[in-house]
Amino acid sequence: MKLTRPHLRRVMPTVFAAVVTGCRLESTQSAVHPAAEAAREIATLGWIMGGMLAVSFLLVMALVWIAVHRAPSAERNEPAHIRRRTGVLVIAGGIALPGFILVAMLFASLHTALALRKPLEGIRIQVTGHQWWWDVRYPETGIVIANELYLPADEPAVIELRAADVIHSFWVPNLHGKIDLLPETVTRIVLEPGKPGEWRGQCAEFCGRQHAWMALKVIALPRPEFDAWIEARRSPPPPPPSPDSRRARGEAVFFRESCHVCHTIEGTRAVGKVGPDLTHLNSRLTLGAGRVPHTEDNLARWIIDPQSLKPGNLMPATPLVADDLTALIGYLRSVP
Ligand code: CUA
């Protein structure tokens, strides 16, 4: 099919919209669909800068067009007033206009930077970036989860960020800008969604082979629901399984296969720190930091051969006979 001008006119806005929205119509991970005040400030700055750059680009292209089509010929001796006009144009267009645009952008950036400054007050949440998952801790209540960040919707949360290995970058574009996670230093960002909702965060600094699968789900709940979520995770761990029970068999597999060397389950002697804490595994929405939905089948796949789902991650394969696998999953399902 031959593309005609009317075709292009109809198609181009769609292409443009797809490009600026990251080719997705949903808006749970998008800097141009801000949900919080901070993200709105950043998006506004982005549009202002984009607009100024678009105008500058068109202006430069127009000047190039004039230069190409209306250039004075070399042989012709230009009268003095034309040479003067050219000089004025060069100074205005080459120094004054870019100077004005850069200063305007500087002031717009400073305005945004000041608007983003927030006092470090609110609920404290510690987030540590690992290759390639997120450890999330609520120090006031001792709750430890992974790859999900639950927040109260209408109040600020101070996120304290660290890196366990290499530099990562915390980015929930609907809520705020990017901030690096560094191995030696704590960085902080204040998130205040302002309304309940769910958004997707993503590590935004290349950190190795599975950088793209270092996703983080952010869930903002109204305060009463957030309190209920905390309370549900503070219930005491279940008592140890009675000998000869199915749960005891699963627990035996867990320790026989050395899962406890890397993982923690509260209330047991599993206190490993290498992989995600498994105490609240059952409420996890995904496995492998967003890699696959958390289903029974995917959990079995992950235990038996995690490298097939996320090559390069630190968890080794655990070949198990079917009965041991079922018992192990049953045991994991029995922790809160
Ligand atoms: Cu962590 Cu990219």
XYZ file of C-alpha atoms and ligand atoms in Angstrom, residues 129-134 165-170 181 202-215, ligand 1:
29
model
C 18.315 -3.045 45.894
C 19.846 -6.437 45.091
C 20.726 -7.993 41.741
C 17.794 -8.252 40.817
C 15.132 -7.753 43.434
C 13.992 -5.352 46.137
C 25.814 -4.944 45.544
C 25.974 -2.573 42.570
C 24.300 0.783 41.937
C 20.568 0.560 41.214
C 17.998 3.284 40.648
C 14.563 3.481 42.259
C 20.670 3.303 45.443
C 11.420 -0.282 37.820
C 15.157 -0.231 38.447
C 16.331 2.551 36.161
C 20.098 2.035 36.232
C 21.621 -0.806 34.244
C 22.732 -3.272 36.925
C 23.451 -6.491 35.079
C 21.827 -9.190 33.058
C 18.355 -9.096 34.600
C 18.137 -5.325 35.091
C 14.908 -5.298 33.066
C 13.326 -7.799 35.483
C 13.939 -5.728 38.567
C 10.396 -4.497 38.951
Cu 18.922 -2.810 39.479
Cu 18.946 -2.155 37.192
